[in-house]
CSV table of C-alpha atoms in Angstrom, one decimal:
chain,number,residue,atom,x,y,z
A,1,MET,CA,10.5,-57.6,-17.1
A,2,GLY,CA,10.6,-57.9,-13.3
A,3,ALA,CA,13.8,-58.4,-11.3
A,4,VAL,CA,15.4,-61.8,-11.3
A,5,VAL,CA,17.8,-62.7,-8.5
A,6,GLY,CA,20.4,-65.5,-8.4
A,7,GLU,CA,23.5,-66.5,-6.5
A,8,SER,CA,25.5,-65.8,-9.6
A,9,VAL,CA,25.0,-64.0,-12.9
A,10,ASP,CA,24.7,-67.4,-14.6
A,11,GLU,CA,21.9,-68.4,-12.2
A,12,ALA,CA,20.1,-65.1,-12.7
A,13,ILE,CA,20.3,-65.5,-16.5
A,14,ALA,CA,19.1,-69.1,-16.3
A,15,ALA,CA,16.1,-68.0,-14.2
A,16,ALA,CA,15.3,-65.2,-16.7
A,17,ARG,CA,15.4,-67.6,-19.6
A,18,SER,CA,13.1,-70.0,-17.8
A,19,MET,CA,10.6,-67.1,-17.2
A,20,LEU,CA,10.9,-66.2,-20.9
A,21,GLU,CA,10.2,-69.7,-22.0
A,22,ASP,CA,7.1,-69.8,-19.7
A,23,ARG,CA,6.0,-66.5,-21.3
A,24,THR,CA,5.6,-65.1,-17.8
A,25,PHE,CA,6.2,-61.5,-18.9
A,26,GLY,CA,4.8,-61.7,-22.5
A,27,ALA,CA,6.3,-59.2,-24.9
A,28,ALA,CA,8.0,-57.4,-22.1
A,29,GLY,CA,10.3,-60.4,-21.7
A,30,ASN,CA,11.9,-59.9,-25.1
A,31,GLU,CA,14.7,-57.9,-23.5
A,32,VAL,CA,16.8,-58.9,-20.5
A,33,VAL,CA,18.9,-56.4,-18.5
A,34,VAL,CA,21.6,-57.8,-16.2
A,35,GLU,CA,22.6,-55.3,-13.6
A,36,GLU,CA,25.3,-55.2,-11.0
A,37,PHE,CA,24.1,-55.8,-7.5
A,38,MET,CA,25.3,-52.8,-5.4
A,39,GLN,CA,25.7,-53.4,-1.6
A,40,GLY,CA,26.3,-50.6,0.8
A,41,GLU,CA,24.6,-47.6,2.3
A,42,GLU,CA,22.5,-45.1,0.4
A,43,LEU,CA,23.0,-41.4,0.3
A,44,SER,CA,21.0,-38.6,-1.4
A,45,VAL,CA,22.9,-35.6,-2.7
A,46,PHE,CA,21.3,-32.7,-4.5
A,47,ALA,CA,23.3,-30.4,-6.7
A,48,LEU,CA,22.2,-27.1,-8.2
A,49,CYS,CA,23.7,-27.0,-11.8
A,50,ASP,CA,24.3,-24.2,-14.3
A,51,GLY,CA,25.4,-26.5,-17.2
A,52,GLU,CA,29.0,-26.4,-16.1
A,53,HIS,CA,29.2,-26.2,-12.3
A,54,ALA,CA,27.4,-28.3,-9.7
A,55,VAL,CA,27.0,-26.9,-6.2
A,56,GLN,CA,26.1,-29.6,-3.7
A,57,LEU,CA,23.5,-29.1,-0.9
A,58,LEU,CA,23.6,-30.9,2.4
A,59,PRO,CA,23.4,-34.7,1.9
A,60,ALA,CA,20.6,-36.6,3.5
A,61,GLN,CA,19.4,-40.2,4.0
A,62,ASP,CA,15.9,-41.4,3.8
A,63,HIS,CA,14.1,-44.4,5.3
A,64,LYS,CA,12.0,-46.7,3.0
A,65,ARG,CA,10.2,-49.4,4.9
A,66,ILE,CA,6.7,-48.7,6.2
A,67,GLY,CA,6.8,-50.7,9.5
A,68,GLU,CA,8.5,-50.0,12.8
A,69,GLY,CA,11.9,-51.7,13.3
A,70,ASP,CA,12.7,-51.6,9.5
A,71,THR,CA,9.9,-54.0,8.6
A,72,GLY,CA,7.3,-54.2,5.9
A,73,PRO,CA,7.4,-53.2,2.2
A,74,ASN,CA,9.4,-50.4,0.7
A,75,THR,CA,7.8,-47.1,0.0
A,76,GLY,CA,8.6,-43.8,-1.7
A,77,GLY,CA,10.2,-42.8,1.6
A,78,MET,CA,8.8,-42.7,5.1
A,79,GLY,CA,11.3,-40.2,6.6
A,80,ALA,CA,14.7,-38.6,6.3
A,81,TYR,CA,17.4,-36.8,8.3
A,82,ALA,CA,20.3,-34.5,7.7
A,83,PRO,CA,23.2,-34.0,8.1
A,84,VAL,CA,24.6,-37.5,7.6
A,85,SER,CA,27.8,-38.5,9.3
A,86,ILE,CA,29.0,-40.6,6.4
A,87,GLY,CA,28.6,-37.6,4.1
A,88,THR,CA,32.1,-36.4,4.9
A,89,PRO,CA,33.8,-33.6,2.9
A,90,ALA,CA,36.2,-36.1,1.4
A,91,LEU,CA,33.4,-38.3,0.2
A,92,LEU,CA,31.5,-35.3,-1.2
A,93,ASP,CA,34.6,-34.1,-3.0
A,94,ARG,CA,34.8,-37.6,-4.6
A,95,VAL,CA,31.2,-37.4,-5.6
A,96,GLN,CA,31.9,-34.1,-7.2
A,97,ARG,CA,34.9,-35.4,-9.2
A,98,GLU,CA,33.6,-38.8,-10.1
A,99,ILE,CA,29.8,-38.2,-10.6
A,100,PHE,CA,28.6,-34.7,-10.9
A,101,ALA,CA,31.5,-33.2,-13.0
A,102,PRO,CA,31.7,-36.1,-15.5
A,103,THR,CA,27.9,-36.2,-15.9
A,104,LEU,CA,27.6,-32.5,-16.7
A,105,ALA,CA,30.6,-32.7,-19.1
A,106,ALA,CA,29.0,-35.6,-20.9
A,107,LEU,CA,25.7,-33.8,-21.3
A,108,ARG,CA,27.5,-30.7,-22.6
A,109,ASP,CA,29.4,-32.9,-25.1
A,110,ASP,CA,26.0,-34.2,-26.2
A,111,ASP,CA,24.7,-30.7,-26.7
A,112,SER,CA,22.3,-31.2,-23.8
A,113,ALA,CA,23.8,-29.0,-21.1
A,114,PHE,CA,21.8,-29.5,-17.9
A,115,ARG,CA,20.6,-26.5,-15.9
A,116,GLY,CA,18.6,-27.2,-12.8
A,117,LEU,CA,18.5,-29.4,-9.8
A,118,LEU,CA,20.2,-32.8,-10.2
A,119,TYR,CA,19.3,-35.3,-7.5
A,120,ALA,CA,21.8,-38.2,-7.2
A,121,GLY,CA,20.7,-41.3,-5.3
A,122,LEU,CA,24.0,-43.0,-4.5
A,123,MET,CA,25.1,-46.3,-3.1
A,124,LEU,CA,28.3,-46.1,-1.0
A,125,THR,CA,29.9,-49.4,-1.9
A,126,ALA,CA,33.3,-50.9,-1.0
A,127,ASP,CA,34.5,-49.5,-4.4
A,128,GLY,CA,33.3,-46.0,-3.7
A,129,PRO,CA,30.1,-44.1,-4.5
A,130,LYS,CA,27.9,-45.4,-7.4
A,131,VAL,CA,24.8,-43.9,-8.9
A,132,VAL,CA,21.5,-45.8,-8.3
A,133,GLU,CA,19.4,-43.1,-10.0
A,134,PHE,CA,19.3,-39.5,-11.2
A,135,ASN,CA,16.3,-37.3,-10.9
A,136,CYS,CA,15.9,-33.7,-12.2
A,137,ARG,CA,14.1,-32.4,-9.2
A,138,PHE,CA,14.2,-32.1,-5.4
A,139,GLY,CA,13.7,-35.6,-3.9
A,140,ASP,CA,11.0,-36.4,-1.3
A,141,PRO,CA,11.3,-36.7,1.7
A,142,GLU,CA,15.0,-35.7,1.7
A,143,THR,CA,14.1,-32.1,0.6
A,144,GLN,CA,12.0,-31.7,3.8
A,145,VAL,CA,15.2,-31.9,5.9
A,146,VAL,CA,17.7,-30.3,3.5
A,147,LEU,CA,15.8,-27.0,2.9
A,148,PRO,CA,14.9,-26.2,6.6
A,149,LEU,CA,18.7,-26.2,7.4
A,150,LEU,CA,19.6,-24.1,4.4
A,151,GLU,CA,20.6,-20.6,5.5
A,152,ALA,CA,21.8,-19.3,2.1
A,153,ASN,CA,19.4,-17.6,-0.3
A,154,LEU,CA,18.2,-20.5,-2.5
A,155,LEU,CA,15.9,-18.2,-4.6
A,156,ALA,CA,18.9,-16.1,-5.7
A,157,ALA,CA,20.7,-19.3,-6.9
A,158,LEU,CA,17.6,-20.6,-8.6
A,159,LEU,CA,17.1,-17.3,-10.4
A,160,ALA,CA,20.7,-17.4,-11.6
A,161,VAL,CA,20.2,-20.8,-13.1
A,162,ALA,CA,17.0,-19.7,-14.8
A,163,ARG,CA,18.7,-16.7,-16.2
A,164,GLY,CA,21.6,-18.6,-17.7
A,165,GLU,CA,24.1,-17.3,-15.1
A,166,SER,CA,26.7,-19.1,-13.1
A,167,VAL,CA,26.3,-20.6,-9.6
A,168,ALA,CA,30.1,-21.1,-9.2
A,169,GLY,CA,30.4,-18.6,-6.4
A,170,TRP,CA,27.2,-19.5,-4.5
A,171,GLU,CA,27.8,-20.9,-1.0
A,172,PRO,CA,25.0,-23.1,0.3
A,173,ARG,CA,25.5,-22.2,4.0
A,174,THR,CA,23.6,-24.3,6.5
A,175,LEU,CA,22.3,-23.7,10.0
A,176,PRO,CA,23.8,-25.6,12.9
A,177,GLY,CA,21.9,-28.6,14.2
A,178,ALA,CA,19.9,-31.3,12.4
A,179,ALA,CA,16.5,-31.9,10.9
A,180,LEU,CA,14.5,-35.1,10.9
A,181,THR,CA,11.2,-35.7,9.2
A,182,THR,CA,8.5,-38.4,9.4
A,183,VAL,CA,5.9,-39.1,6.8
A,184,LEU,CA,2.3,-39.5,8.0
A,185,ALA,CA,0.6,-42.0,5.6
A,186,ALA,CA,-3.0,-42.7,4.8
A,187,GLY,CA,-4.6,-46.0,5.8
A,188,GLY,CA,-3.5,-48.8,3.5
A,189,TYR,CA,-0.3,-47.2,2.2
A,190,PRO,CA,1.8,-48.3,0.3
A,191,GLY,CA,-1.1,-50.4,-1.2
A,192,SER,CA,-4.6,-49.1,-2.0
A,193,VAL,CA,-5.2,-46.1,0.2
A,194,ARG,CA,-8.2,-44.6,1.9
A,195,LYS,CA,-8.9,-41.0,0.8
A,196,GLY,CA,-11.2,-38.3,2.1
A,197,ASP,CA,-10.4,-38.6,5.8
A,198,PRO,CA,-10.5,-35.2,7.6
A,199,ILE,CA,-7.1,-33.9,8.8
A,200,ALA,CA,-6.7,-31.9,12.0
A,201,ILE,CA,-3.5,-30.0,12.6
A,202,PRO,CA,-3.5,-28.1,15.9
A,203,GLU,CA,-2.5,-24.5,15.9
A,204,THR,CA,0.1,-25.3,18.6
A,205,VAL,CA,2.0,-27.3,15.9
A,206,LEU,CA,1.7,-24.7,13.2
A,207,ALA,CA,2.9,-22.0,15.5
A,208,ARG,CA,6.2,-23.7,16.3
A,209,ASP,CA,9.3,-22.3,14.6
A,210,ASP,CA,11.2,-25.6,15.2
A,211,VAL,CA,8.7,-27.8,13.4
A,212,VAL,CA,7.6,-27.6,9.8
A,213,VAL,CA,4.6,-29.5,8.3
A,214,PHE,CA,4.9,-30.2,4.6
A,215,HIS,CA,1.7,-31.1,2.6
A,216,ALA,CA,1.7,-33.8,0.0
A,217,GLY,CA,-1.4,-36.0,-0.3
A,218,THR,CA,-3.9,-33.3,1.0
A,219,ALA,CA,-6.8,-31.6,-0.5
A,220,ARG,CA,-9.6,-29.2,0.4
A,221,SER,CA,-13.1,-30.7,1.0
A,222,VAL,CA,-16.3,-29.0,-0.2
A,223,SER,CA,-16.6,-27.5,3.3
A,224,GLY,CA,-13.1,-26.1,3.1
A,225,GLY,CA,-11.4,-28.4,5.5
A,226,LEU,CA,-8.3,-30.5,4.8
A,227,VAL,CA,-8.7,-34.1,3.8
A,228,THR,CA,-6.4,-36.9,2.8
A,229,SER,CA,-6.0,-37.3,-1.0
A,230,GLY,CA,-3.0,-39.6,-1.4
A,231,GLY,CA,-0.7,-42.2,0.2
A,232,ARG,CA,1.9,-40.0,1.8
A,233,VAL,CA,-0.2,-37.3,3.3
A,234,LEU,CA,2.1,-35.0,5.4
A,235,ALA,CA,5.8,-34.8,6.4
A,236,VAL,CA,6.5,-33.4,9.9
A,237,THR,CA,10.0,-32.1,10.3
A,238,GLY,CA,11.7,-31.3,13.6
A,239,ILE,CA,14.7,-29.1,13.8
A,240,GLY,CA,17.1,-29.3,16.8
A,241,ASP,CA,20.6,-29.9,18.1
A,242,PRO,CA,21.6,-32.7,18.4
A,243,LEU,CA,19.6,-35.0,16.0
A,244,ALA,CA,17.8,-36.7,18.9
A,245,GLU,CA,16.3,-33.4,19.9
A,246,ALA,CA,15.1,-32.9,16.3
A,247,GLY,CA,13.6,-36.3,16.4
A,248,ALA,CA,11.8,-35.7,19.7
A,249,LYS,CA,10.3,-32.5,18.4
A,250,ARG,CA,9.1,-34.2,15.2
A,251,ARG,CA,7.6,-37.1,17.1
A,252,ALA,CA,5.7,-34.9,19.6
A,253,ALA,CA,4.3,-32.7,16.8
A,254,ALA,CA,3.3,-35.7,14.6
A,255,ALA,CA,1.5,-37.3,17.6
A,256,GLU,CA,-0.8,-34.2,17.8
A,257,ILE,CA,-2.0,-34.5,14.2
A,258,ARG,CA,-5.1,-36.6,13.4
A,259,PHE,CA,-6.7,-38.0,10.2
């Protein structure tokens, strides 16, 4: 069933009942879920987990709307940046105590100890951080700003998890400065997208050590060139200090790329 919004829980339930009576949702309307509305600011936190310990990486924030000035429909993410000023050590300590540690403990108690990357999408409400969603993977586009700033050896930590070892002593050291990424989307996104457009990425962009171009919706054409094959085609990340410098580098590099 789709989301139903009302001024109060009673109004939302009444609207849902009305839809059910109209058979708007068919068999899918046989079950109604009433969820708490969470108001605040979102924060994405990745944690590498060994079943018992969770080591947090640098928090990030993404940007969802497709249009300039925060307009248009939501997407899977049109950009992200890190570090985030609201991701303070005190807040991250609370996230560790109230979210990651209890979650891993509950999974162990259920004989389902989790080993891998746990991605927590959080809402920072007036009552503290709350979980919007969990994913068992690196999240996109936040990963494109978290990993370029990671100085520590991620491979060693991933191997430890895969081998059943502990990550308790691993320190996710980060480089100074900031990273900001922008997604370059295909025509029509987030609706029906056009595919097969040739992609031109200048060597001047690829040669830079302060810009990283991540591929997502790309493919090789019959002739061997790059073409678009999805909605979010590329993510262009700039690295600099301060954040404005990272943004300027990202913007200049993105402007040179053509579909």
